[in-house]
Short mmCIF file of C-alpha atoms in Angstrom, two decimals:
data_model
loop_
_atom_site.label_atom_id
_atom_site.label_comp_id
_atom_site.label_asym_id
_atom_site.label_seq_id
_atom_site.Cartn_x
_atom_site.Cartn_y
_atom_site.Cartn_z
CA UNK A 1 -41.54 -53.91 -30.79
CA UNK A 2 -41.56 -51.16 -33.23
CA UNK A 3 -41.05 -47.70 -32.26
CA UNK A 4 -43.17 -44.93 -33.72
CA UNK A 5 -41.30 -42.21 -34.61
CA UNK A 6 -43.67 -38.47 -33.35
CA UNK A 7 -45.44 -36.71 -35.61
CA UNK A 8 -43.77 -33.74 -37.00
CA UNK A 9 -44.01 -30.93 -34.43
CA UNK A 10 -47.25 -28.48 -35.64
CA UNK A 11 -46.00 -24.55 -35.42
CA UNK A 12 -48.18 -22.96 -33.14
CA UNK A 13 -51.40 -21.48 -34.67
CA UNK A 14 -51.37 -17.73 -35.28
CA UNK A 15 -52.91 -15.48 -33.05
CA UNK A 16 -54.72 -12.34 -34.13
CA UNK A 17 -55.07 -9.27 -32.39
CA UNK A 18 -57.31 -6.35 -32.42
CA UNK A 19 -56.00 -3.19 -31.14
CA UNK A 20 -56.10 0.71 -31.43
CA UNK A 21 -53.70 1.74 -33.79
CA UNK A 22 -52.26 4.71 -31.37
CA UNK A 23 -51.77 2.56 -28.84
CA UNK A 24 -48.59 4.08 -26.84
CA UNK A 25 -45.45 1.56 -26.85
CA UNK A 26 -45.81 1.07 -23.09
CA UNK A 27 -49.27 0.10 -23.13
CA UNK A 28 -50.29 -3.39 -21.03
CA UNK A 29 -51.78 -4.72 -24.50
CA UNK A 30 -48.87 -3.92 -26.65
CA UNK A 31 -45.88 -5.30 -24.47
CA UNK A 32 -48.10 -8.61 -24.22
CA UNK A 33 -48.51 -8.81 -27.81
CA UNK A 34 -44.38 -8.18 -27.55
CA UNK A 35 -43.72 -10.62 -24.59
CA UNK A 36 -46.22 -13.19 -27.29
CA UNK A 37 -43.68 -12.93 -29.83
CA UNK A 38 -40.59 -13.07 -28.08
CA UNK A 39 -41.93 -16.73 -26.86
CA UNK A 40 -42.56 -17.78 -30.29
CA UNK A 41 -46.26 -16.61 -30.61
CA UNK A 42 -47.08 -16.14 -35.13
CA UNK A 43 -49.44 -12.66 -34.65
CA UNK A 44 -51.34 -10.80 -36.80
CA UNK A 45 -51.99 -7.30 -35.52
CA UNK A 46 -55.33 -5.37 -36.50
CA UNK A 47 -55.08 -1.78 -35.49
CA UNK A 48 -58.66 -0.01 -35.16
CA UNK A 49 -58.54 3.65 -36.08
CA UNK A 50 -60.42 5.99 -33.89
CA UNK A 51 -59.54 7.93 -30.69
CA UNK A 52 -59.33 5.01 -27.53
CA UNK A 53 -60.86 4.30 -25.63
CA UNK A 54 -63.75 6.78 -26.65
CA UNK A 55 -67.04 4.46 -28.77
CA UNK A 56 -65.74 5.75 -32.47
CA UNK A 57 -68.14 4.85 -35.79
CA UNK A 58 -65.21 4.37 -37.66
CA UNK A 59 -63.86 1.90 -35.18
CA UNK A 60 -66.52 0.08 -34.96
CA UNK A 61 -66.72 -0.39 -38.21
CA UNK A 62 -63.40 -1.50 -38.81
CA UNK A 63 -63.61 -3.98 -35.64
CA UNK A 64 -66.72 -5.58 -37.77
CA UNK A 65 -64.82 -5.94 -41.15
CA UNK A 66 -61.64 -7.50 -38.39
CA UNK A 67 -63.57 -9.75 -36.76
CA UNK A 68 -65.93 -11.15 -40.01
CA UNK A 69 -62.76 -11.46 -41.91
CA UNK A 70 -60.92 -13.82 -39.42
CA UNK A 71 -61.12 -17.59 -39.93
CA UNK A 72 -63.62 -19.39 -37.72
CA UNK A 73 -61.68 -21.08 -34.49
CA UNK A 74 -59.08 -17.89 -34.27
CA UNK A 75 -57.85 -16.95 -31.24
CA UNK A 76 -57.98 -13.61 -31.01
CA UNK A 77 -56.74 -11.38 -28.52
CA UNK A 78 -58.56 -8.08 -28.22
CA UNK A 79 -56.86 -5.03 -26.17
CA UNK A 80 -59.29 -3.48 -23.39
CA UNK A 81 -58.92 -0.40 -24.66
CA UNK A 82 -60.64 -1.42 -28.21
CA UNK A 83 -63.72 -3.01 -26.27
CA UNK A 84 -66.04 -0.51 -26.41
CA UNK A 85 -65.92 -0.04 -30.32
CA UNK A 86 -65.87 -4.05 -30.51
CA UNK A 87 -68.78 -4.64 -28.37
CA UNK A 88 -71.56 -4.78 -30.75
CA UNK A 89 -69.36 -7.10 -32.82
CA UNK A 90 -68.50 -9.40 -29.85
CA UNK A 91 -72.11 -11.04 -29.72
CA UNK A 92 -71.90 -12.35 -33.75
CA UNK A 93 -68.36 -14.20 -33.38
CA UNK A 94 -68.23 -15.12 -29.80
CA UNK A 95 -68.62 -18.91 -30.35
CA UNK A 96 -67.40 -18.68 -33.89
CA UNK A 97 -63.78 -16.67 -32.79
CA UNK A 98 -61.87 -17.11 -29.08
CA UNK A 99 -61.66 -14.20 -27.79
CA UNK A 100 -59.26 -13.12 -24.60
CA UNK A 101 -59.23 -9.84 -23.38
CA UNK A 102 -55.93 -7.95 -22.24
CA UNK A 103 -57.00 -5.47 -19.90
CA UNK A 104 -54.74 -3.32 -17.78
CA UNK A 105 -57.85 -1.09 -16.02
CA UNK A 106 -61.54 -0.38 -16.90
CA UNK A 107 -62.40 2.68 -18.21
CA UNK A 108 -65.96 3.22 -16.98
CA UNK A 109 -64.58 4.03 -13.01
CA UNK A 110 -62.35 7.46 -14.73
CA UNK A 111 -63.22 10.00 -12.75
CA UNK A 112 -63.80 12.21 -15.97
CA UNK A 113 -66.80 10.92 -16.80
CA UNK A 114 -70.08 11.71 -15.60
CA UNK A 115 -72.77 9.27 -14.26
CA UNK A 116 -74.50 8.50 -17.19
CA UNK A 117 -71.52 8.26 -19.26
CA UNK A 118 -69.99 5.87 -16.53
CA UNK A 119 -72.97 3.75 -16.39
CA UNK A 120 -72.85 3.41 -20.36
CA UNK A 121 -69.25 2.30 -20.36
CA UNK A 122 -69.60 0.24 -17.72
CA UNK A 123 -72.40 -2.17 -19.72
CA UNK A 124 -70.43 -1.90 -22.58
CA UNK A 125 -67.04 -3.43 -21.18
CA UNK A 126 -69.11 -5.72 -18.77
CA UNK A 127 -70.67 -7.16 -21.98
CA UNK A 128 -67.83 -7.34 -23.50
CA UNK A 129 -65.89 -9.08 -20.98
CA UNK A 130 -68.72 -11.81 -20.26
CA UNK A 131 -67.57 -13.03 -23.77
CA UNK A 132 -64.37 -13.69 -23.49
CA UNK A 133 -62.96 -16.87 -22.62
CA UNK A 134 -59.92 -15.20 -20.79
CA UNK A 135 -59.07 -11.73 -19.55
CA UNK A 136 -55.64 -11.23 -18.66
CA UNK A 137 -54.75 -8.57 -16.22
CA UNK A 138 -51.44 -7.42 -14.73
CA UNK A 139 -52.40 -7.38 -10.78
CA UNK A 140 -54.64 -8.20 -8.61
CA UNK A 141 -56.44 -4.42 -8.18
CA UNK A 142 -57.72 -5.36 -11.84
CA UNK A 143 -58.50 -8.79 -11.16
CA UNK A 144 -60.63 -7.16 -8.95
CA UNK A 145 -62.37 -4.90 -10.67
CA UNK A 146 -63.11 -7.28 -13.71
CA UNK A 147 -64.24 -9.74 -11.06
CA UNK A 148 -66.62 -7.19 -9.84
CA UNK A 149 -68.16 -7.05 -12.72
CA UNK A 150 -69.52 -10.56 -12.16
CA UNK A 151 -66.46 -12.38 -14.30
CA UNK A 152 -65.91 -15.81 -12.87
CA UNK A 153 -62.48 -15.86 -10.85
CA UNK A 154 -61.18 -18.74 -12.86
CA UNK A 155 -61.28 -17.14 -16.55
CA UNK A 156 -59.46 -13.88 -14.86
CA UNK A 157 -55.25 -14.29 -15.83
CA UNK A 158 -52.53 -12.27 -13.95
CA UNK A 159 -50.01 -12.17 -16.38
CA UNK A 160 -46.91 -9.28 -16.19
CA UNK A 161 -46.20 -7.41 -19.17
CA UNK A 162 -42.77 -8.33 -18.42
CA UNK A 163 -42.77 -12.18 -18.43
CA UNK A 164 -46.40 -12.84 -19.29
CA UNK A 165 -45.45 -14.04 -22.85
CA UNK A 166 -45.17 -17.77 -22.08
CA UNK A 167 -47.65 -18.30 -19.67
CA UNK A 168 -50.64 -16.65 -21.10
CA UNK A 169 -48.67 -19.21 -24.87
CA UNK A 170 -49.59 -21.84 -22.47
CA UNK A 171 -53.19 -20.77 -21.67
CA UNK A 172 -53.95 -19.62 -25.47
CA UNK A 173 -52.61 -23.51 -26.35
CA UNK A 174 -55.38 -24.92 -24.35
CA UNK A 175 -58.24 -22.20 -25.85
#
C-alpha cells in the first residue's frame, strides 16, 4: 500500500470588506475585521467615504465601483453601518459576490428619526439584509431585531467582538 502524501495546504482565500472609512476603533465591524486577522483571515479593507450611517451619493457610488471591482465568488463582509449606501448595489452582485453582514444594531428604530424617515431605513436595511448569506451580531437583543425583520434564524451569527474571529473563519470557510 502506498501512502499519498496531502495536498499542499491552500492559504485561506482573502476576504474583502466594505466599510465607512470613519468608522470609530471600537466599532462591532472593525474589531471583527481585527479579531479576522488575528486568526489568520488575508483582508482587504474598502472604506466608503460619506457620513454613516446617513444614505450619502458619494458612498454609494464608491460602494458600486467596490463591489463591481471585486472578483466573482468573493466573500465579502459588509459593515451594517455601510448598508444603506450599499443597498442599491446589493441586488447586481448578490449571487455573483457572498455577502455577510456585521451588524451590531439597526439604525431605522433611533429614536431621532421621524416616521417616514424610519420607515425608509427600515426597507433599506431589511433589503439589504435579505441578501446576505450571514449576518453576524454580537447578542441576542440584535439577533432579535434582525430576526424581526423576517431573517431566517439560522443565517443570524452571534459572534463577540472579542473572540468572534475564529468562529465566524469557520463559517466564512463553508460560504
Amino acid at each position: 500500500m502506498t501512502i499519498q502524501p496531502l495536498p499542499p495546504q491552500q492559504p485561506p482565500a482573502a476576504l474583502h470588506a466594505v466599510m465607512p472609512a470613519e468608522l470609530p476603533a471600537d466599532a462591532y465591524g472593525r474589531r471583527m475585521i481585527e479579531a479576522l486577522r488575528a486568526a489568520g483571515a488575508g483582508m482587504t479593507v474598502h472604506a466608503l467615504p460619506g457620513p454613516y450611517p446617513q444614505v450619502d451619493p458619494s458612498a454609494i457610488l464608491a460602494a458600486d465601483i467596490a463591489l463591481a471591482r471585486l472578483p466573482d465568488g468573493a466573500r465579502v463582509l459588509l459593515d451594517g453601518n455601510a448598508l444603506f449606501n450599499l443597498a442599491a448595489s446589493l441586488p447586481a452582485d448578490d449571487r455573483r459576490l457572498r455577502f455577510v453582514a456585521l451588524v451590531d444594531r439597526l439604525h431605522w428604530a433611533d429614536p431621532a428619526l421621524t416616521a417616514d424617515e424610519a420607515a425608509v431605513h427600515r426597507n433599506l436595511e431589511q433589503g439589504a439584509l435579505s441578501l446576505m448569506r450571514r449576518i453576524v451580531v454580537p447578542d441576542e437583543e440584535t439577533a432579535a431585531a434582525v430576526e424581526a425583520l423576517g431573517v431566517q434564524p439560522d443565517r443570524v451569527l452571534r459572534a463577540a467582538a472579542d473572540g468572534g474571529g475564529a468562529v465566524l473563519m469557520t463559517v466564512l470557510a463553508a460560504l
